PDB file of C-alpha atoms and ligand atoms in Angstrom:
ATOM      1  CA  MET K 179       0.000   0.000   0.000  1.00  0.00           C
ATOM      2  CA  PRO K 180       1.124   3.597  -0.558  1.00  0.00           C
ATOM      3  CA  ARG K 181       1.773   5.583   2.617  1.00  0.00           C
ATOM      4  CA  SER K 182      -1.354   7.718   2.054  1.00  0.00           C
ATOM      5  CA  VAL K 183      -4.370   7.559  -0.241  1.00  0.00           C
ATOM      6  CA  ILE K 184      -6.601  10.566  -0.789  1.00  0.00           C
ATOM      7  CA  GLY K 185      -9.669  10.831  -2.997  1.00  0.00           C
ATOM      8  CA  VAL K 186     -10.869  13.726  -5.126  1.00  0.00           C
ATOM      9  CA  THR K 187     -14.524  13.477  -6.050  1.00  0.00           C
ATOM     10  CA  GLY K 188     -17.277  15.804  -7.132  1.00  0.00           C
ATOM     11  CA  GLY K 189     -20.753  14.475  -7.890  1.00  0.00           C
ATOM     12  CA  LYS K 190     -21.758  15.530 -11.370  1.00  0.00           C
ATOM     13  CA  GLY K 191     -19.192  16.026 -14.096  1.00  0.00           C
ATOM     14  CA  GLY K 192     -17.789  19.484 -14.694  1.00  0.00           C
ATOM     15  CA  THR K 193     -17.297  20.682 -11.108  1.00  0.00           C
ATOM     16  CA  GLY K 194     -13.541  20.666 -11.631  1.00  0.00           C
ATOM     17  CA  LYS K 195     -12.451  17.583  -9.703  1.00  0.00           C
ATOM     18  CA  SER K 196      -9.966  16.560 -12.412  1.00  0.00           C
ATOM     19  CA  PHE K 197      -8.718  20.154 -12.510  1.00  0.00           C
ATOM     20  CA  VAL K 198      -8.104  19.984  -8.750  1.00  0.00           C
ATOM     21  CA  ALA K 199      -6.641  16.445  -8.814  1.00  0.00           C
ATOM     22  CA  THR K 200      -4.173  17.122 -11.642  1.00  0.00           C
ATOM     23  CA  ASN K 201      -2.954  20.436 -10.268  1.00  0.00           C
ATOM     24  CA  LEU K 202      -2.565  18.870  -6.807  1.00  0.00           C
ATOM     25  CA  ALA K 203      -0.558  16.005  -8.315  1.00  0.00           C
ATOM     26  CA  VAL K 204       1.807  18.435 -10.060  1.00  0.00           C
ATOM     27  CA  LEU K 205       2.293  20.573  -6.950  1.00  0.00           C
ATOM     28  CA  LEU K 206       2.779  17.655  -4.563  1.00  0.00           C
ATOM     29  CA  ALA K 207       5.198  15.865  -6.893  1.00  0.00           C
ATOM     30  CA  ARG K 208       7.135  19.115  -7.119  1.00  0.00           C
ATOM     31  CA  ARG K 209       7.138  19.206  -3.317  1.00  0.00           C
ATOM     32  CA  GLY K 210       9.097  15.948  -3.400  1.00  0.00           C
ATOM     33  CA  LEU K 211       6.427  13.297  -2.812  1.00  0.00           C
ATOM     34  CA  SER K 212       6.613  10.089  -4.827  1.00  0.00           C
ATOM     35  CA  LEU K 213       3.145  10.052  -6.218  1.00  0.00           C
ATOM     36  CA  VAL K 214       0.648   8.160  -8.349  1.00  0.00           C
ATOM     37  CA  LEU K 215      -2.484   9.779  -9.742  1.00  0.00           C
ATOM     38  CA  ALA K 216      -5.292   7.345 -10.603  1.00  0.00           C
ATOM     39  CA  ASP K 217      -7.886   8.597 -13.075  1.00  0.00           C
ATOM     40  CA  LEU K 218     -10.868   6.372 -12.289  1.00  0.00           C
ATOM     41  CA  ASP K 219     -13.387   8.400 -14.273  1.00  0.00           C
ATOM     42  CA  VAL K 220     -13.530   5.356 -16.532  1.00  0.00           C
ATOM     43  CA  GLU K 221     -16.343   6.643 -18.757  1.00  0.00           C
ATOM     44  CA  ALA K 222     -14.561   9.882 -19.602  1.00  0.00           C
ATOM     45  CA  PRO K 223     -10.995   9.944 -18.273  1.00  0.00           C
ATOM     46  CA  ASN K 224      -9.357  13.286 -18.990  1.00  0.00           C
ATOM     47  CA  ASP K 225      -6.522  13.759 -16.498  1.00  0.00           C
ATOM     48  CA  HIS K 226      -4.007  12.992 -19.257  1.00  0.00           C
ATOM     49  CA  LEU K 227      -5.483  15.769 -21.410  1.00  0.00           C
ATOM     50  CA  LEU K 228      -5.235  18.252 -18.553  1.00  0.00           C
ATOM     51  CA  LEU K 229      -1.604  17.246 -18.073  1.00  0.00           C
ATOM     52  CA  GLY K 230      -0.714  17.488 -21.767  1.00  0.00           C
ATOM     53  CA  VAL K 231      -0.058  13.738 -22.044  1.00  0.00           C
ATOM     54  CA  GLU K 232      -0.569  12.790 -25.664  1.00  0.00           C
ATOM     55  CA  ARG K 233      -0.481   9.013 -25.457  1.00  0.00           C
ATOM     56  CA  LEU K 234      -1.430   6.616 -22.685  1.00  0.00           C
ATOM     57  CA  GLU K 235       1.088   3.801 -22.238  1.00  0.00           C
ATOM     58  CA  ASN K 236       1.397   0.245 -20.924  1.00  0.00           C
ATOM     59  CA  GLU K 237      -2.077  -0.939 -21.836  1.00  0.00           C
ATOM     60  CA  GLU K 238      -3.590  -3.884 -19.973  1.00  0.00           C
ATOM     61  CA  PRO K 239      -7.059  -5.283 -20.681  1.00  0.00           C
ATOM     62  CA  ILE K 240      -9.641  -5.206 -17.897  1.00  0.00           C
ATOM     63  CA  GLU K 241     -11.348  -8.579 -17.970  1.00  0.00           C
ATOM     64  CA  VAL K 242     -14.544  -9.588 -16.196  1.00  0.00           C
ATOM     65  CA  PHE K 243     -16.336 -12.892 -15.896  1.00  0.00           C
ATOM     66  CA  PHE K 244     -18.681 -13.669 -18.770  1.00  0.00           C
ATOM     67  CA  PRO K 245     -21.142 -16.574 -18.755  1.00  0.00           C
ATOM     68  CA  PHE K 246     -20.503 -18.711 -21.828  1.00  0.00           C
ATOM     69  CA  ILE K 247     -23.381 -21.183 -21.983  1.00  0.00           C
ATOM     70  CA  ASP K 248     -22.939 -24.810 -23.023  1.00  0.00           C
ATOM     71  CA  TYR K 249     -26.142 -25.311 -24.970  1.00  0.00           C
ATOM     72  CA  GLY K 250     -25.533 -29.079 -24.905  1.00  0.00           C
ATOM     73  CA  LYS K 251     -26.122 -29.017 -21.121  1.00  0.00           C
ATOM     74  CA  CYS K 252     -28.619 -26.125 -20.862  1.00  0.00           C
ATOM     75  CA  THR K 253     -32.242 -27.188 -20.286  1.00  0.00           C
ATOM     76  CA  ALA K 254     -33.655 -23.657 -20.664  1.00  0.00           C
ATOM     77  CA  CYS K 255     -34.855 -23.810 -17.037  1.00  0.00           C
ATOM     78  CA  GLY K 256     -34.601 -20.012 -16.725  1.00  0.00           C
ATOM     79  CA  ALA K 257     -32.880 -19.943 -13.302  1.00  0.00           C
ATOM     80  CA  CYS K 258     -30.014 -17.832 -14.636  1.00  0.00           C
ATOM     81  CA  ALA K 259     -32.313 -15.204 -16.153  1.00  0.00           C
ATOM     82  CA  LYS K 260     -34.193 -14.915 -12.842  1.00  0.00           C
ATOM     83  CA  ALA K 261     -30.960 -14.460 -10.910  1.00  0.00           C
ATOM     84  CA  CYS K 262     -29.563 -11.791 -13.238  1.00  0.00           C
ATOM     85  CA  ASP K 263     -30.502  -8.380 -11.899  1.00  0.00           C
ATOM     86  CA  THR K 264     -29.023  -6.394 -14.769  1.00  0.00           C
ATOM     87  CA  GLY K 265     -31.302  -7.855 -17.440  1.00  0.00           C
ATOM     88  CA  ALA K 266     -28.316  -9.230 -19.322  1.00  0.00           C
ATOM     89  CA  ILE K 267     -29.925 -12.642 -19.872  1.00  0.00           C
ATOM     90  CA  VAL K 268     -32.861 -12.740 -22.255  1.00  0.00           C
ATOM     91  CA  MET K 269     -34.995 -15.789 -22.952  1.00  0.00           C
ATOM     92  CA  ALA K 270     -37.690 -16.126 -25.552  1.00  0.00           C
ATOM     93  CA  LYS K 271     -40.398 -18.607 -24.537  1.00  0.00           C
ATOM     94  CA  GLY K 272     -39.077 -22.173 -24.650  1.00  0.00           C
ATOM     95  CA  ARG K 273     -35.722 -21.033 -26.023  1.00  0.00           C
ATOM     96  CA  PRO K 274     -32.333 -21.202 -24.283  1.00  0.00           C
ATOM     97  CA  PRO K 275     -30.909 -17.992 -22.760  1.00  0.00           C
ATOM     98  CA  MET K 276     -28.879 -15.412 -24.591  1.00  0.00           C
ATOM     99  CA  VAL K 277     -26.478 -13.102 -22.769  1.00  0.00           C
ATOM    100  CA  MET K 278     -26.083  -9.442 -23.769  1.00  0.00           C
ATOM    101  CA  PRO K 279     -22.384  -8.749 -23.103  1.00  0.00           C
ATOM    102  CA  ARG K 280     -22.615  -4.989 -22.548  1.00  0.00           C
ATOM    103  CA  LEU K 281     -25.309  -5.412 -19.875  1.00  0.00           C
ATOM    104  CA  CYS K 282     -23.408  -8.101 -17.986  1.00  0.00           C
ATOM    105  CA  SER K 283     -21.538  -6.879 -14.882  1.00  0.00           C
ATOM    106  CA  GLY K 284     -19.701 -10.180 -14.415  1.00  0.00           C
ATOM    107  CA  CYS K 285     -21.326 -10.800 -10.997  1.00  0.00           C
ATOM    108  CA  ARG K 286     -21.390 -14.632 -11.437  1.00  0.00           C
ATOM    109  CA  ALA K 287     -24.910 -14.992  -9.993  1.00  0.00           C
ATOM    110  CA  CYS K 288     -26.019 -16.981 -13.041  1.00  0.00           C
ATOM    111  CA  LEU K 289     -23.060 -19.326 -12.693  1.00  0.00           C
ATOM    112  CA  MET K 290     -23.926 -20.005  -9.069  1.00  0.00           C
ATOM    113  CA  VAL K 291     -27.595 -20.793  -9.648  1.00  0.00           C
ATOM    114  CA  CYS K 292     -27.352 -22.928 -12.786  1.00  0.00           C
ATOM    115  CA  PRO K 293     -28.421 -26.415 -11.632  1.00  0.00           C
ATOM    116  CA  TYR K 294     -26.992 -28.144 -14.696  1.00  0.00           C
ATOM    117  CA  LYS K 295     -23.452 -26.700 -14.671  1.00  0.00           C
ATOM    118  CA  ALA K 296     -24.164 -25.351 -18.131  1.00  0.00           C
ATOM    119  CA  ILE K 297     -22.162 -22.145 -17.608  1.00  0.00           C
ATOM    120  CA  ALA K 298     -18.375 -22.215 -17.995  1.00  0.00           C
ATOM    121  CA  GLU K 299     -16.558 -21.076 -14.841  1.00  0.00           C
ATOM    122  CA  ASP K 300     -13.629 -19.452 -16.603  1.00  0.00           C
ATOM    123  CA  GLY K 301     -15.444 -17.349 -19.210  1.00  0.00           C
ATOM    124  CA  ALA K 302     -14.153 -13.791 -19.546  1.00  0.00           C
ATOM    125  CA  ARG K 303     -14.472 -10.759 -21.759  1.00  0.00           C
ATOM    126  CA  VAL K 304     -12.663  -7.448 -22.040  1.00  0.00           C
ATOM    127  CA  MET K 305     -14.730  -4.502 -20.758  1.00  0.00           C
ATOM    128  CA  GLY K 306     -12.018  -1.886 -20.754  1.00  0.00           C
ATOM    129  CA  TYR K 307      -8.332  -1.114 -20.373  1.00  0.00           C
ATOM    130  CA  SER K 308      -5.973   0.346 -17.827  1.00  0.00           C
ATOM    131  CA  TYR K 309      -2.808   2.306 -18.589  1.00  0.00           C
ATOM    132  CA  VAL K 310       0.284   3.314 -16.658  1.00  0.00           C
ATOM    133  CA  THR K 311       1.893   6.446 -18.058  1.00  0.00           C
ATOM    134  CA  PRO K 312       4.874   8.389 -16.750  1.00  0.00           C
ATOM    135  CA  VAL K 313       4.177  12.131 -16.512  1.00  0.00           C
ATOM    136  CA  LYS K 314       7.194  14.388 -16.826  1.00  0.00           C
ATOM    137  CA  LEU K 315       6.675  18.076 -16.191  1.00  0.00           C
ATOM    138  CA  SER K 316       9.377  20.484 -15.165  1.00  0.00           C
ATOM    139  CA  GLY K 317      10.396  19.464 -11.647  1.00  0.00           C
ATOM    140  CA  ALA K 318       7.372  17.170 -11.289  1.00  0.00           C
ATOM    141  CA  GLY K 319       7.573  13.513 -12.238  1.00  0.00           C
ATOM    142  CA  PHE K 320       4.820  11.119 -11.249  1.00  0.00           C
ATOM    143  CA  THR K 321       2.836   8.187 -12.607  1.00  0.00           C
ATOM    144  CA  LEU K 322      -0.643   8.402 -14.051  1.00  0.00           C
ATOM    145  CA  VAL K 323      -2.851   5.296 -13.956  1.00  0.00           C
ATOM    146  CA  THR K 324      -5.916   5.559 -16.175  1.00  0.00           C
ATOM    147  CA  GLY K 325      -8.966   3.303 -16.376  1.00  0.00           C
ATOM    148  CA  VAL K 326     -10.982   3.334 -19.605  1.00  0.00           C
ATOM    149  CA  LEU K 327     -14.335   1.621 -20.121  1.00  0.00           C
ATOM    150  CA  ARG K 328     -15.092   0.324 -23.610  1.00  0.00           C
ATOM    151  CA  GLU K 329     -17.765   2.298 -25.408  1.00  0.00           C
ATOM    152  CA  GLY K 330     -21.283   1.064 -24.807  1.00  0.00           C
ATOM    153  CA  GLU K 331     -20.490  -0.723 -21.531  1.00  0.00           C
ATOM    154  CA  GLU K 332     -23.168  -0.238 -18.880  1.00  0.00           C
ATOM    155  CA  HIS K 333     -21.336  -1.136 -15.665  1.00  0.00           C
ATOM    156  CA  THR K 334     -18.513   1.009 -14.402  1.00  0.00           C
ATOM    157  CA  PRO K 335     -17.694  -0.582 -10.983  1.00  0.00           C
ATOM    158  CA  PRO K 336     -15.736  -3.621 -12.283  1.00  0.00           C
ATOM    159  CA  ALA K 337     -13.546  -1.360 -14.440  1.00  0.00           C
ATOM    160  CA  ILE K 338     -13.061   1.109 -11.569  1.00  0.00           C
ATOM    161  CA  VAL K 339     -12.066  -1.660  -9.179  1.00  0.00           C
ATOM    162  CA  ALA K 340      -9.653  -3.210 -11.702  1.00  0.00           C
ATOM    163  CA  ALA K 341      -7.984   0.124 -12.530  1.00  0.00           C
ATOM    164  CA  LYS K 342      -7.741   0.991  -8.839  1.00  0.00           C
ATOM    165  CA  ARG K 343      -6.092  -2.360  -8.085  1.00  0.00           C
ATOM    166  CA  ARG K 344      -3.503  -1.611 -10.723  1.00  0.00           C
ATOM    167  CA  ALA K 345      -2.973   1.865  -9.255  1.00  0.00           C
ATOM    168  CA  LEU K 346      -2.484   0.379  -5.781  1.00  0.00           C
ATOM    169  CA  ARG K 347       0.090  -2.048  -7.202  1.00  0.00           C
ATOM    170  CA  VAL K 348       1.931   0.734  -9.024  1.00  0.00           C
ATOM    171  CA  ALA K 349       1.817   2.941  -5.918  1.00  0.00           C
ATOM    172  CA  GLU K 350       2.901   0.180  -3.547  1.00  0.00           C
ATOM    173  CA  ASN K 351       5.946   2.061  -2.249  1.00  0.00           C
ATOM    174  CA  ALA K 352       4.789   5.592  -3.060  1.00  0.00           C
ATOM    175  CA  ASP K 353       4.204   8.380  -0.569  1.00  0.00           C
ATOM    176  CA  LEU K 354       0.800   9.186  -1.984  1.00  0.00           C
ATOM    177  CA  LEU K 355      -1.920   7.841  -4.254  1.00  0.00           C
ATOM    178  CA  ILE K 356      -4.460  10.422  -5.408  1.00  0.00           C
ATOM    179  CA  VAL K 357      -7.681   8.811  -6.621  1.00  0.00           C
ATOM    180  CA  ASP K 358      -9.673  10.980  -9.014  1.00  0.00           C
ATOM    181  CA  THR K 359     -13.128   9.380  -9.079  1.00  0.00           C
ATOM    182  CA  GLY K 360     -15.697   9.416 -11.838  1.00  0.00           C
ATOM    183  CA  ALA K 361     -18.718  11.691 -11.892  1.00  0.00           C
ATOM    184  CA  GLY K 362     -21.862  10.751 -10.017  1.00  0.00           C
ATOM    185  CA  THR K 363     -22.642   9.183  -6.687  1.00  0.00           C
ATOM    186  CA  GLY K 364     -23.137   5.504  -7.524  1.00  0.00           C
ATOM    187  CA  ASN K 365     -21.458   2.313  -6.342  1.00  0.00           C
ATOM    188  CA  GLY K 366     -18.372   3.042  -8.412  1.00  0.00           C
ATOM    189  CA  ILE K 367     -17.614   6.113  -6.318  1.00  0.00           C
ATOM    190  CA  SER K 368     -17.702   4.164  -3.061  1.00  0.00           C
ATOM    191  CA  ALA K 369     -15.471   1.523  -4.644  1.00  0.00           C
ATOM    192  CA  ALA K 370     -13.003   4.187  -5.777  1.00  0.00           C
ATOM    193  CA  LEU K 371     -12.882   5.822  -2.334  1.00  0.00           C
ATOM    194  CA  GLN K 372     -12.541   2.605  -0.310  1.00  0.00           C
ATOM    195  CA  GLU K 373      -8.872   2.929   0.722  1.00  0.00           C
ATOM    196  CA  THR K 374      -8.778   6.706   1.136  1.00  0.00           C
ATOM    197  CA  SER K 375      -8.038   8.333   4.483  1.00  0.00           C
ATOM    198  CA  LEU K 376      -9.148  11.781   3.297  1.00  0.00           C
ATOM    199  CA  VAL K 377     -11.660  12.796   0.630  1.00  0.00           C
ATOM    200  CA  ILE K 378     -11.678  16.166  -1.118  1.00  0.00           C
ATOM    201  CA  ALA K 379     -15.182  16.865  -2.408  1.00  0.00           C
ATOM    202  CA  VAL K 380     -15.134  19.457  -5.195  1.00  0.00           C
ATOM    203  CA  THR K 381     -18.275  21.489  -5.713  1.00  0.00           C
ATOM    204  CA  GLU K 382     -19.300  24.749  -7.375  1.00  0.00           C
ATOM    205  CA  PRO K 383     -21.589  27.558  -6.233  1.00  0.00           C
ATOM    206  CA  THR K 384     -24.630  26.477  -8.242  1.00  0.00           C
ATOM    207  CA  PRO K 385     -27.865  24.707  -7.235  1.00  0.00           C
ATOM    208  CA  MET K 386     -26.664  21.561  -9.052  1.00  0.00           C
ATOM    209  CA  GLY K 387     -23.345  21.768  -7.249  1.00  0.00           C
ATOM    210  CA  LEU K 388     -25.192  21.982  -3.937  1.00  0.00           C
ATOM    211  CA  HIS K 389     -27.383  19.013  -4.813  1.00  0.00           C
ATOM    212  CA  ASP K 390     -24.424  16.841  -5.737  1.00  0.00           C
ATOM    213  CA  LEU K 391     -22.390  17.958  -2.748  1.00  0.00           C
ATOM    214  CA  ALA K 392     -25.226  16.732  -0.499  1.00  0.00           C
ATOM    215  CA  ALA K 393     -25.100  13.306  -2.166  1.00  0.00           C
ATOM    216  CA  ILE K 394     -21.297  13.064  -1.966  1.00  0.00           C
ATOM    217  CA  LEU K 395     -21.234  14.119   1.692  1.00  0.00           C
ATOM    218  CA  GLU K 396     -23.800  11.428   2.504  1.00  0.00           C
ATOM    219  CA  ILE K 397     -21.460   8.872   0.928  1.00  0.00           C
ATOM    220  CA  THR K 398     -18.320  10.071   2.710  1.00  0.00           C
ATOM    221  CA  LYS K 399     -20.188  10.300   6.021  1.00  0.00           C
ATOM    222  CA  GLY K 400     -21.595   6.798   5.517  1.00  0.00           C
ATOM    223  CA  MET K 401     -18.102   5.506   4.780  1.00  0.00           C
ATOM    224  CA  GLY K 402     -16.672   7.295   7.826  1.00  0.00           C
ATOM    225  CA  LYS K 403     -14.229   9.297   5.692  1.00  0.00           C
ATOM    226  CA  ARG K 404     -12.588  12.514   6.778  1.00  0.00           C
ATOM    227  CA  THR K 405     -13.742  15.084   4.246  1.00  0.00           C
ATOM    228  CA  TRP K 406     -12.653  18.481   3.000  1.00  0.00           C
ATOM    229  CA  VAL K 407     -14.721  20.566   0.590  1.00  0.00           C
ATOM    230  CA  VAL K 408     -13.326  22.667  -2.237  1.00  0.00           C
ATOM    231  CA  VAL K 409     -15.661  25.281  -3.721  1.00  0.00           C
ATOM    232  CA  ASN K 410     -14.377  25.660  -7.263  1.00  0.00           C
ATOM    233  CA  ARG K 411     -15.258  28.748  -9.330  1.00  0.00           C
ATOM    234  CA  SER K 412     -15.916  30.529  -6.056  1.00  0.00           C
ATOM    235  CA  GLY K 413     -17.554  33.910  -6.523  1.00  0.00           C
ATOM    236  CA  LEU K 414     -19.860  32.798  -9.327  1.00  0.00           C
ATOM    237  CA  GLY K 415     -22.859  32.386  -7.021  1.00  0.00           C
ATOM    238  CA  PRO K 416     -23.984  32.125  -3.404  1.00  0.00           C
ATOM    239  CA  GLU K 417     -22.101  29.620  -1.233  1.00  0.00           C
ATOM    240  CA  ASP K 418     -23.870  29.949   2.107  1.00  0.00           C
ATOM    241  CA  LYS K 419     -25.918  26.776   1.638  1.00  0.00           C
ATOM    242  CA  HIS K 420     -22.801  24.836   0.621  1.00  0.00           C
ATOM    243  CA  LEU K 421     -21.068  25.990   3.794  1.00  0.00           C
ATOM    244  CA  GLU K 422     -24.060  25.136   5.942  1.00  0.00           C
ATOM    245  CA  LEU K 423     -24.225  21.666   4.369  1.00  0.00           C
ATOM    246  CA  ALA K 424     -20.510  21.136   4.971  1.00  0.00           C
ATOM    247  CA  ARG K 425     -20.905  22.169   8.594  1.00  0.00           C
ATOM    248  CA  LYS K 426     -23.854  19.808   9.125  1.00  0.00           C
ATOM    249  CA  HIS K 427     -21.873  16.885   7.709  1.00  0.00           C
ATOM    250  CA  GLY K 428     -18.859  17.493   9.903  1.00  0.00           C
ATOM    251  CA  VAL K 429     -16.592  18.551   7.015  1.00  0.00           C
ATOM    252  CA  GLU K 430     -13.207  19.423   8.491  1.00  0.00           C
ATOM    253  CA  ARG K 431     -12.136  22.201   6.161  1.00  0.00           C
ATOM    254  CA  VAL K 432     -13.519  24.278   3.303  1.00  0.00           C
ATOM    255  CA  PHE K 433     -11.274  25.800   0.610  1.00  0.00           C
ATOM    256  CA  ARG K 434     -12.202  28.179  -2.163  1.00  0.00           C
ATOM    257  CA  ILE K 435     -10.739  28.370  -5.640  1.00  0.00           C
ATOM    258  CA  PRO K 436     -11.857  31.622  -7.255  1.00  0.00           C
ATOM    259  CA  PHE K 437     -13.406  31.620 -10.710  1.00  0.00           C
ATOM    260  CA  SER K 438     -10.678  32.037 -13.286  1.00  0.00           C
ATOM    261  CA  LYS K 439     -10.878  32.609 -17.031  1.00  0.00           C
ATOM    262  CA  THR K 440      -7.222  31.675 -17.210  1.00  0.00           C
ATOM    263  CA  ALA K 441      -8.108  28.180 -15.972  1.00  0.00           C
ATOM    264  CA  ALA K 442     -10.159  27.664 -19.146  1.00  0.00           C
ATOM    265  CA  LEU K 443      -7.219  28.768 -21.318  1.00  0.00           C
ATOM    266  CA  ALA K 444      -4.865  26.422 -19.476  1.00  0.00           C
ATOM    267  CA  TYR K 445      -7.376  23.593 -19.941  1.00  0.00           C
ATOM    268  CA  ALA K 446      -7.637  24.279 -23.675  1.00  0.00           C
ATOM    269  CA  ARG K 447      -3.853  24.123 -24.018  1.00  0.00           C
ATOM    270  CA  GLY K 448      -3.406  20.992 -21.907  1.00  0.00           C
ATOM    271  CA  VAL K 449      -1.242  22.754 -19.348  1.00  0.00           C
ATOM    272  CA  PRO K 450      -1.944  22.559 -15.596  1.00  0.00           C
ATOM    273  CA  LEU K 451      -3.041  25.986 -14.386  1.00  0.00           C
ATOM    274  CA  VAL K 452      -0.291  26.064 -11.752  1.00  0.00           C
ATOM    275  CA  ASP K 453       2.225  25.939 -14.610  1.00  0.00           C
ATOM    276  CA  TYR K 454       0.302  28.059 -17.101  1.00  0.00           C
ATOM    277  CA  ASP K 455       0.023  31.009 -14.714  1.00  0.00           C
ATOM    278  CA  PRO K 456       1.270  30.327 -11.170  1.00  0.00           C
ATOM    279  CA  HIS K 457       0.210  33.836 -10.105  1.00  0.00           C
ATOM    280  CA  ASP K 458      -3.404  33.474 -11.185  1.00  0.00           C
ATOM    281  CA  PRO K 459      -5.578  33.686  -8.011  1.00  0.00           C
ATOM    282  CA  ALA K 460      -6.983  30.204  -8.695  1.00  0.00           C
ATOM    283  CA  ALA K 461      -3.460  28.794  -9.065  1.00  0.00           C
ATOM    284  CA  GLU K 462      -2.485  30.426  -5.784  1.00  0.00           C
ATOM    285  CA  ALA K 463      -5.531  28.887  -4.092  1.00  0.00           C
ATOM    286  CA  LEU K 464      -4.474  25.485  -5.456  1.00  0.00           C
ATOM    287  CA  GLN K 465      -0.990  26.030  -4.045  1.00  0.00           C
ATOM    288  CA  GLY K 466      -2.554  26.750  -0.633  1.00  0.00           C
ATOM    289  CA  LEU K 467      -4.621  23.573  -0.843  1.00  0.00           C
ATOM    290  CA  ALA K 468      -1.576  21.530  -1.902  1.00  0.00           C
ATOM    291  CA  GLU K 469       0.370  22.811   1.107  1.00  0.00           C
ATOM    292  CA  GLU K 470      -2.412  21.672   3.428  1.00  0.00           C
ATOM    293  CA  VAL K 471      -2.531  18.253   1.774  1.00  0.00           C
ATOM    294  CA  TYR K 472       1.269  18.051   2.014  1.00  0.00           C
ATOM    295  CA  ARG K 473       1.060  18.682   5.765  1.00  0.00           C
ATOM    296  CA  GLU K 474      -1.457  15.866   6.049  1.00  0.00           C
ATOM    297  CA  VAL K 475       0.537  13.260   4.176  1.00  0.00           C
ATOM    298  CA  ALA K 476       4.226  14.182   4.432  1.00  0.00           C
TER     299      ALA K 476
HETATM  300  S1  LIG B 904     -22.617 -12.605 -14.652  1.00  0.00           S
HETATM  301 FE1  LIG B 904     -24.209 -11.506 -13.473  1.00  0.00          FE
HETATM  302  S2  LIG B 904     -24.743  -9.787 -14.796  1.00  0.00           S
HETATM  303 FE2  LIG B 904     -23.671 -11.257 -16.096  1.00  0.00          FE
HETATM  304  S3  LIG B 904     -25.289 -12.487 -17.001  1.00  0.00           S
HETATM  305 FE3  LIG B 904     -24.599 -13.554 -15.127  1.00  0.00          FE
HETATM  306  S4  LIG B 904     -26.009 -12.833 -13.521  1.00  0.00           S
HETATM  307 FE4  LIG B 904     -26.212 -11.418 -15.252  1.00  0.00          FE
HETATM  308  S1  LIG B 905     -29.707 -21.860 -15.388  1.00  0.00           S
HETATM  309 FE1  LIG B 905     -28.329 -23.137 -16.640  1.00  0.00          FE
HETATM  310  S2  LIG B 905     -29.664 -24.686 -17.482  1.00  0.00           S
HETATM  311 FE2  LIG B 905     -31.000 -23.080 -16.729  1.00  0.00          FE
HETATM  312  S3  LIG B 905     -31.346 -21.754 -18.503  1.00  0.00           S
HETATM  313 FE3  LIG B 905     -29.594 -20.927 -17.431  1.00  0.00          FE
HETATM  314  S4  LIG B 905     -27.813 -21.864 -18.389  1.00  0.00           S
HETATM  315 FE4  LIG B 905     -29.586 -23.062 -19.004  1.00  0.00          FE
END
């Protein structure tokens, strides 16, 4: 295990969690920490784009169980279809089952209930890929692990778990693993945050940001995680309800990153804001946050 694991999450997409995670990674690597950044936003990973990384490297397939059916043994009893709660097994009347690969989560329930041992135990299919890419920025070298779900796949948790396992292996002797979760508040987020000792929940001063912050704080509270809140694009709208929510949920600290047009320019050019313009107020706020994280983990 790495010495510390922290999570950066943010409810809906677009709050700026990847912006925060990538800039933190650059600043903390520059501070001398050996660091791995895991991009577990498997449906739309973009940390590499924010870091100016053109090509992901060291591809490994993410395989999950897949129920190949031996139609010589199958009696069309229907037990597998009843046990499948994702609707991946379809059966026309009197016909043997068919499995829809993209709907299958690989849970093995069908395998366990089949009374005729008609499902192969070692079936597998590729649902995505993970990558391990060295990132080399001036004075900041670290490793980026990226999980990518294949297009059309319905279930993110198996890919998140597989990519996180690879990140934990890569970060085995590192000072810090930063886990950048996907958008949303589903099971995949809890899976991504499992090993973290501190979660940074990124929100924005909008009604949607408030709504998603409430959902994320319920998750971190339920998981017993220490939580900090970062209000990104601070100044764009009222924040009093965000602060009240954070207080009610026992959030330890609240940071603000002011709205910055320069951040959008940095994003468009694939340069971390802290490198693009270190004196931009948002970059300075990120530096303050990084110092606090450094104190926590160093
Ligand atoms: S492995 Fe799980 S999700 Fe896939 S077909 Fe079997 S029961 Fe359904
Ligand atoms: S449970 Fe087994 S025997 Fe029954 S329909 Fe499914 S695969 Fe066929």
